[in-house]
Coordinates of C-alpha atoms in Angstrom, one line a residue:
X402 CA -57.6 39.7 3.8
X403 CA -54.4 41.5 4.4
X404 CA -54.3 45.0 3.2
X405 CA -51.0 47.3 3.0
X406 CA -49.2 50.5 1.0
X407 CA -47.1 50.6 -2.0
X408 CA -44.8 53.5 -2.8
X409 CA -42.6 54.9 -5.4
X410 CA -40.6 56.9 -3.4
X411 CA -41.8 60.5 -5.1
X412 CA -40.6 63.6 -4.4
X413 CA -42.5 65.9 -6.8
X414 CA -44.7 68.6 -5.7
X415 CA -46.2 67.9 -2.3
X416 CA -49.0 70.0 -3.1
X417 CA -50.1 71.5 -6.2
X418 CA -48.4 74.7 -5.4
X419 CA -46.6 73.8 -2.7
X420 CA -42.8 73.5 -2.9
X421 CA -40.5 70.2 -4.4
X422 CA -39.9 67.7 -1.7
X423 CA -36.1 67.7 -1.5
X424 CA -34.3 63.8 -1.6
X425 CA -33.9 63.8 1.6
X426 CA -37.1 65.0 3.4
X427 CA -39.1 62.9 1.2
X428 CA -37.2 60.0 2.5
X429 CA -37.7 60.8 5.7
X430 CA -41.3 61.4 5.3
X431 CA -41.5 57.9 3.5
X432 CA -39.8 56.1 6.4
X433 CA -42.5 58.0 8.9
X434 CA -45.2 57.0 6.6
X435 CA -44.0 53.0 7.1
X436 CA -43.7 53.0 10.7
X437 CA -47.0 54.5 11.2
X438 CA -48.3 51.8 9.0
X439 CA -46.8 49.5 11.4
X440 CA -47.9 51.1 14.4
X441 CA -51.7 50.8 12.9
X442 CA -51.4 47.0 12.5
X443 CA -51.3 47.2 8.2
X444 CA -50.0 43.6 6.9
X445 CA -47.5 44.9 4.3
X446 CA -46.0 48.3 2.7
X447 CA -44.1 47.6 -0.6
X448 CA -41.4 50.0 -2.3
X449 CA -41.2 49.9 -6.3
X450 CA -38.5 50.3 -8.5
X451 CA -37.8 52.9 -11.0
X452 CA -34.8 54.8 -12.5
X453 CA -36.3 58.2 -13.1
X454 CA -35.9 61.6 -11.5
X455 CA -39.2 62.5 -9.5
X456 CA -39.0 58.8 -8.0
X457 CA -35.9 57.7 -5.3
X458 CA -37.1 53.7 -5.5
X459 CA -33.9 53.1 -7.6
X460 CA -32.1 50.7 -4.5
X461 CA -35.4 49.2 -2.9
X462 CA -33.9 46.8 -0.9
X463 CA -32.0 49.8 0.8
X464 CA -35.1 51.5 1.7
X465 CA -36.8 48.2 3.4
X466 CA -33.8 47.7 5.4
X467 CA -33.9 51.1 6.6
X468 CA -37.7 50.7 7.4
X469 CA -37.0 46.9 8.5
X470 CA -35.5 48.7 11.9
X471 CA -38.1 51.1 12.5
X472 CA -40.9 48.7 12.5
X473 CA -41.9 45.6 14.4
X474 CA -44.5 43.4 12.7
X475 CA -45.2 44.8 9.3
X476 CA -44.0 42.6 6.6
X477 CA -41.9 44.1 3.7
X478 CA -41.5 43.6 0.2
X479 CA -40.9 45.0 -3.5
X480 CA -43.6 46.8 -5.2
X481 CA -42.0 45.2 -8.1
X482 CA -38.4 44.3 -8.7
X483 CA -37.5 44.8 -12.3
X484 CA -35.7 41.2 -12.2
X485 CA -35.2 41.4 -16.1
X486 CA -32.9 43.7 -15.8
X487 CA -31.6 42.6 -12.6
X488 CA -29.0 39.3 -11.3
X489 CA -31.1 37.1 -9.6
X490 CA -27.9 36.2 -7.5
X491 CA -27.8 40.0 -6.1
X492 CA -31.9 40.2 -5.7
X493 CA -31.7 36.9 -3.8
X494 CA -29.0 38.3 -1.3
X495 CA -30.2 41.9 -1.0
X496 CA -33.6 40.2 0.0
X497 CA -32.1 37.3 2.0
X498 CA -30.1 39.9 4.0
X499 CA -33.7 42.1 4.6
X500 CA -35.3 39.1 6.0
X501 CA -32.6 38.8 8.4
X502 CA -32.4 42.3 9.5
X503 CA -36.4 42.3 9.8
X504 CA -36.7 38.8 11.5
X505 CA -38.4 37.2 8.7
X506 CA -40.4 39.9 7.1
X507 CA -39.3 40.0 3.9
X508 CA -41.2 39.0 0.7
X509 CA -40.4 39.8 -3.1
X510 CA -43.0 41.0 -5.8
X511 CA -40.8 40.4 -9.2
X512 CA -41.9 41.6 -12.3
X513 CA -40.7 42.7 -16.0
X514 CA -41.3 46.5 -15.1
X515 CA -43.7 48.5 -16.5
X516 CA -41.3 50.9 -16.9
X517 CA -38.3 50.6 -19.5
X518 CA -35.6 52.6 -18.0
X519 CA -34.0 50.1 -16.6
X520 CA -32.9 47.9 -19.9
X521 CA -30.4 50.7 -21.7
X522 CA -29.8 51.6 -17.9
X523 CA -27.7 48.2 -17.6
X524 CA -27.1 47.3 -20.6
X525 CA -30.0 44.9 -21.9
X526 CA -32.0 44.4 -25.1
X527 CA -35.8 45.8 -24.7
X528 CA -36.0 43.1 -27.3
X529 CA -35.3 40.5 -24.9
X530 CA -38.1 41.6 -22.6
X531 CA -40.2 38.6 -22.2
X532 CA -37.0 36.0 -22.7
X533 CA -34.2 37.8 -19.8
X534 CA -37.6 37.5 -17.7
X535 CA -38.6 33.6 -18.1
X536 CA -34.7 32.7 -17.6
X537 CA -34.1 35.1 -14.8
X538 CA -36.8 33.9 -12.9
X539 CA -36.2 30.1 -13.5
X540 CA -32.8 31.0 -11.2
X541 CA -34.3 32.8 -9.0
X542 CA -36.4 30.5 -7.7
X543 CA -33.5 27.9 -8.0
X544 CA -31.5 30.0 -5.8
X545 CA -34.5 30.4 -3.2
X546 CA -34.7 25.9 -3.1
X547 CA -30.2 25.3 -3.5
X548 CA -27.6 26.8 -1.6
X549 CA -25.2 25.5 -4.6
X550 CA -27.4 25.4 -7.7
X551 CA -26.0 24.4 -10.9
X552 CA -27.7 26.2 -13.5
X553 CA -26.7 27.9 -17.3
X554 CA -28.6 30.2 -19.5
X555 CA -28.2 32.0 -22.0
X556 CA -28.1 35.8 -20.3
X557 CA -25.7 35.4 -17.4
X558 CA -22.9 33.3 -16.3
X559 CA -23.3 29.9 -15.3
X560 CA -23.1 28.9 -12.1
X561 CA -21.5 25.3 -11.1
X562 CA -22.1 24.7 -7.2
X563 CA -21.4 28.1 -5.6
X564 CA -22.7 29.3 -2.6
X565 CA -25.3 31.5 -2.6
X566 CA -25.2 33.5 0.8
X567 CA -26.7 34.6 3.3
X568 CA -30.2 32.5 3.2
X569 CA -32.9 33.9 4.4
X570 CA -34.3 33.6 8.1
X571 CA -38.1 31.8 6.8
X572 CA -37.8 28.6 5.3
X573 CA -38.5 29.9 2.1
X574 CA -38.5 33.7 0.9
X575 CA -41.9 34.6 -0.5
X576 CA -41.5 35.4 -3.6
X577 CA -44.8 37.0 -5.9
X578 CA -45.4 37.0 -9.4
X579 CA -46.2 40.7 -10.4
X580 CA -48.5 41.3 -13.6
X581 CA -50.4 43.9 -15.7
X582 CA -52.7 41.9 -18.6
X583 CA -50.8 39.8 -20.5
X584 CA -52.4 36.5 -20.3
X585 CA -48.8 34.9 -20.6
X586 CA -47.7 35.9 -17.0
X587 CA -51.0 35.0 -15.5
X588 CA -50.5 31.5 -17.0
X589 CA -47.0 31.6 -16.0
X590 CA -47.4 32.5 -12.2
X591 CA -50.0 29.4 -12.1
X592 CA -47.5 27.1 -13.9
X593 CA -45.2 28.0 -11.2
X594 CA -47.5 28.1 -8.6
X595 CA -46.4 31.5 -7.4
X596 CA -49.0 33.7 -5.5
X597 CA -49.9 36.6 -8.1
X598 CA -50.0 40.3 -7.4
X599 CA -52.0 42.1 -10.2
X600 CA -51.7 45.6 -11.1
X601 CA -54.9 47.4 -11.7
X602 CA -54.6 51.1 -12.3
X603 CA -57.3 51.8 -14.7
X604 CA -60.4 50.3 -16.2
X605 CA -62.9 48.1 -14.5
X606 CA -61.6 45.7 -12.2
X607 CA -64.2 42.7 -13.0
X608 CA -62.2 42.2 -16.9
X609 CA -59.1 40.8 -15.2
X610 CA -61.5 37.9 -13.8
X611 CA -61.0 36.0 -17.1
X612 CA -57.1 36.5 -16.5
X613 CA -57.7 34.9 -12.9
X614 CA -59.4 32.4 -14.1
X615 CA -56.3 31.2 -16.4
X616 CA -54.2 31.7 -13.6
X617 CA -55.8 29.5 -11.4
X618 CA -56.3 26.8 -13.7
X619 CA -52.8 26.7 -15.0
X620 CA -52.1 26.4 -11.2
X621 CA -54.4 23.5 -11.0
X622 CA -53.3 21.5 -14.0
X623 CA -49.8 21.8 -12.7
X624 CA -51.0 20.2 -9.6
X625 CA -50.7 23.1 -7.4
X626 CA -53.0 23.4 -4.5
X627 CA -55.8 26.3 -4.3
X628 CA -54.9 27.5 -1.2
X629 CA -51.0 28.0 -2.8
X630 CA -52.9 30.2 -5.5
X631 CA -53.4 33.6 -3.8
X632 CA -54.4 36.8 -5.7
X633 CA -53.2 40.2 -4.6
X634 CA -54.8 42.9 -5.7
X635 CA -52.3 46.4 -6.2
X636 CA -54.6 49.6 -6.8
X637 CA -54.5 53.4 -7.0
X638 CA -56.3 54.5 -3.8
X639 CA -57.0 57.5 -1.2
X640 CA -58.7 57.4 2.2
X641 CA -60.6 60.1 3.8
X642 CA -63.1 60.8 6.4
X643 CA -65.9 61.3 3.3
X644 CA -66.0 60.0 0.1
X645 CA -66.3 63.4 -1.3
X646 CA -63.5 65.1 0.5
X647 CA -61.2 61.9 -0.6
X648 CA -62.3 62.1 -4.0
X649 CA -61.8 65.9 -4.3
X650 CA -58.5 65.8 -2.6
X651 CA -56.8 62.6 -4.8
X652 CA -58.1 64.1 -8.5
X653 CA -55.7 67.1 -9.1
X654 CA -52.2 65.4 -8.0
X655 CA -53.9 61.9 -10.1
X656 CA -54.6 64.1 -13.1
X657 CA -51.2 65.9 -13.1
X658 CA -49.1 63.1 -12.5
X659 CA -51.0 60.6 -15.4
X660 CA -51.5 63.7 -17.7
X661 CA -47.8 64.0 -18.3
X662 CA -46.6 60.3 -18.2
X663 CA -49.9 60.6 -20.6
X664 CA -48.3 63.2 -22.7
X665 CA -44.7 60.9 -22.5
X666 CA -45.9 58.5 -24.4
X667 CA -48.4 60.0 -26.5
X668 CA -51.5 60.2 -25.3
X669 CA -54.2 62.7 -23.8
X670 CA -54.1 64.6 -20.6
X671 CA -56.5 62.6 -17.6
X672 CA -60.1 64.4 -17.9
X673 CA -62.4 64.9 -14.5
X674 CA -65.0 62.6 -16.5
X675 CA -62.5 59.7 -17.0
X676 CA -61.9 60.4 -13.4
X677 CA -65.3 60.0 -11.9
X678 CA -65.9 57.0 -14.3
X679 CA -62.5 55.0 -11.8
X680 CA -64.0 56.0 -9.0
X681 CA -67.4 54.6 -9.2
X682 CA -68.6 51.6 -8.8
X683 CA -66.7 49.2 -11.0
X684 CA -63.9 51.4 -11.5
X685 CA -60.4 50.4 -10.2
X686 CA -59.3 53.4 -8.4
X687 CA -59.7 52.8 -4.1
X688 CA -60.8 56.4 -3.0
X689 CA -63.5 57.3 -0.9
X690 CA -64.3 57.4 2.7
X691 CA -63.1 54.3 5.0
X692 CA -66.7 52.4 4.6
X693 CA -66.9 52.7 0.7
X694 CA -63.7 52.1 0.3
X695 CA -63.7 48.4 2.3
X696 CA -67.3 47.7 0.2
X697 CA -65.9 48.8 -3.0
X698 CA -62.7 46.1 -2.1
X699 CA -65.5 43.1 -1.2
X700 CA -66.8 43.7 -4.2
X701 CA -63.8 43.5 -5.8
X702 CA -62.8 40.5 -4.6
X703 CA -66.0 39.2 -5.5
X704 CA -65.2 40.0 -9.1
X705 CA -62.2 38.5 -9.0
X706 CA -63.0 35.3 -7.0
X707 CA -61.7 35.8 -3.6
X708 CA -58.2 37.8 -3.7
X709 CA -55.8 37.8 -0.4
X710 CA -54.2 40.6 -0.2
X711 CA -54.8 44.8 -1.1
X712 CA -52.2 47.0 -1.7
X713 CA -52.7 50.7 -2.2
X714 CA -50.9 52.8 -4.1
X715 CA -51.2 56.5 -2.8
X716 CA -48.6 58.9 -3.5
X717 CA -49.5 59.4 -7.1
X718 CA -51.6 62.3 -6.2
X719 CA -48.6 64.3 -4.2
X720 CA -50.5 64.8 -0.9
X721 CA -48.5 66.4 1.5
X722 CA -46.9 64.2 4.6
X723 CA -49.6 64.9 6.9
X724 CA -52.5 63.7 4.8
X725 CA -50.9 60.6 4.1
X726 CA -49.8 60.0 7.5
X727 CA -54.2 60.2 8.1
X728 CA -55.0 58.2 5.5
X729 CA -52.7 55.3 6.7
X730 CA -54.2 55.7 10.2
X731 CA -57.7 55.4 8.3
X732 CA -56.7 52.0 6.5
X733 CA -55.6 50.6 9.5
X734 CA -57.6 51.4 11.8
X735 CA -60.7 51.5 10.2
X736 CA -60.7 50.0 6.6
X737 CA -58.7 47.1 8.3
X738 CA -61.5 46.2 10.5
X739 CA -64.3 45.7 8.0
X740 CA -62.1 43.7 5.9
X741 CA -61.1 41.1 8.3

């Protein structure tokens, strides 16, 4: 099982009192945070995207280039790519051009963005959600198999034979399917035998089994083989020497930071109750100490039947550079271990 890091970028408080991160030193502090989880041997570290102030994930590809030549083995990727409001054309080169500067580390997680920023942002229809999507991905992947596809839709220009440059170093760029619930993209991602990397931030993990299950038999009726239908696994998650001390440490940044994207949209502010309830044992959030946390993933994975790859997402909770910098050495070099 490979296990890795996802960030958005943040630069909000790095403690609760503490001082704002300035753009700057949070970058630099992101970049230290990769090549240490190179230097411990973790498999992948994805950047997201967003357009919003308190996140600087806006131009991922920029970011992985930067990290691409600081690190060594650690493969590289989107954490996702918002390709609906996105030109497949651009991702495919940005990425293509990464995998070069990395020597073939580069991967893509491509979703439709939990996020809706991006749509007014450049000028797209939130009513065309699901359909810029499906179309956008169809060229995609015809760009990653033709160096001069010919292909029309109904979103973007056609394109008639031109050259889509540079290709990539690997044979073919990995490209993931990134999805929340919606049994559509599950059944989509099997259709197109794409590996799938599911977002669970909340709830209990063992309920997306059913969503799996669709997946993997779309993926078979399409004549895909198993071993072609991996399952990632993306996660809020916090490691720590105990369980106690990671639990106690993760819960106020967690509550401040889904309180008020709570309170955006609506909703109540994140209670200590709600809290404990992720962190047990069928919960979906990944915090405790190294040994609970690499038991609470088995029996995830279990749930799910058999997943591939873990991804945490810890900078949600605004711990300052240091602790981060630990936790990473505790995935790697201990959480790792037990997993593989």
């Amino acid at each position: 099982m490979e296990l890795g890091i996802d960030s958005f970028a943040s630069h909000l408080l790095s403690t609760s009192s503490g001082p704002t991160l300035s753009a700057a030193e949070a970058m630099r502090q992101l970049l230290a945070r990769i090549e240490r989880a190179d230097e411990v041997g973790l498999d992948v570290f994805g950047i997201g995207e967003h357009h919003r102030p308190e996140y600087l994930d806006s131009a991922t590809a920029v970011i992985l280039a930067a990290a691409a030549a600081r690190t060594k083995n650690i493969r590289l990727t989107s954490a996702v790519t918002v390709l609906s409001a996105a030109d497949p054309v651009r991702i495919f080169q940005q990425f293509a051009t990464l995998d070069l500067i990395s020597q073939g580390r580069a991967e893509l997680v491509v979703g439709r963005g939990s996020s809706i920023e991006a749509f007014p942002l450049f000028g797209f229809d939130l009513d065309d959600y699901d359909a810029l999507f499906a179309e956008k991905l169809e060229l995609l992947l015809q760009i990653r198999s033709e160096e001069r596809p010919h292909w029309s839709g109904k979103f973007r220009p056609a394109l008639t034979g031109q050259g889509i440059y540079p290709r990539p170093l690997q044979a073919q760029l990995p490209i993931w399917l990134g999805v929340g619930g919606t049994p559509q993209s599950f059944a989509r991602a099997g259709l197109l035998g794409l590996p799938l990397m599911v977002a669970i931030i909340g709830g209990d993990t063992h309920r997306f089994r059913p969503l799996i299950d669709l997946y993997r038999e779309a993926g078979r009726r399409a004549g895909h083989a198993p071993e072609q239908l991996q399952v990632g696994l993306h996660s809020l998650g916090y490691v720590a020497e105990t369980t106690e001390e990671a639990i106690e440490a993760f819960y106020p940044g967690y509550a401040r930071t889904f309180s008020a994207r709570s309170k955006e949209r609506g909703g109540p502010p994140v209670t200590r109750a709600a809290f404990d309830a992720q962190t047990g044992p069928l919960g979906a959030l990944l915090v405790g100490s190294p040994e609970d946390v690499a038991a609470k993933i088995r029996r995830h994975a279990e749930a799910l039947g058999g997943i591939t790859r873990v991804t945490f997402q810890m900078d949600v909770a605004t711990r300052p550079h240091a602790e981060l910098l630990n936790a990473i050495e505790l995935l790697g070099t201990r959480v790792a271990p037990l997993l593989r």
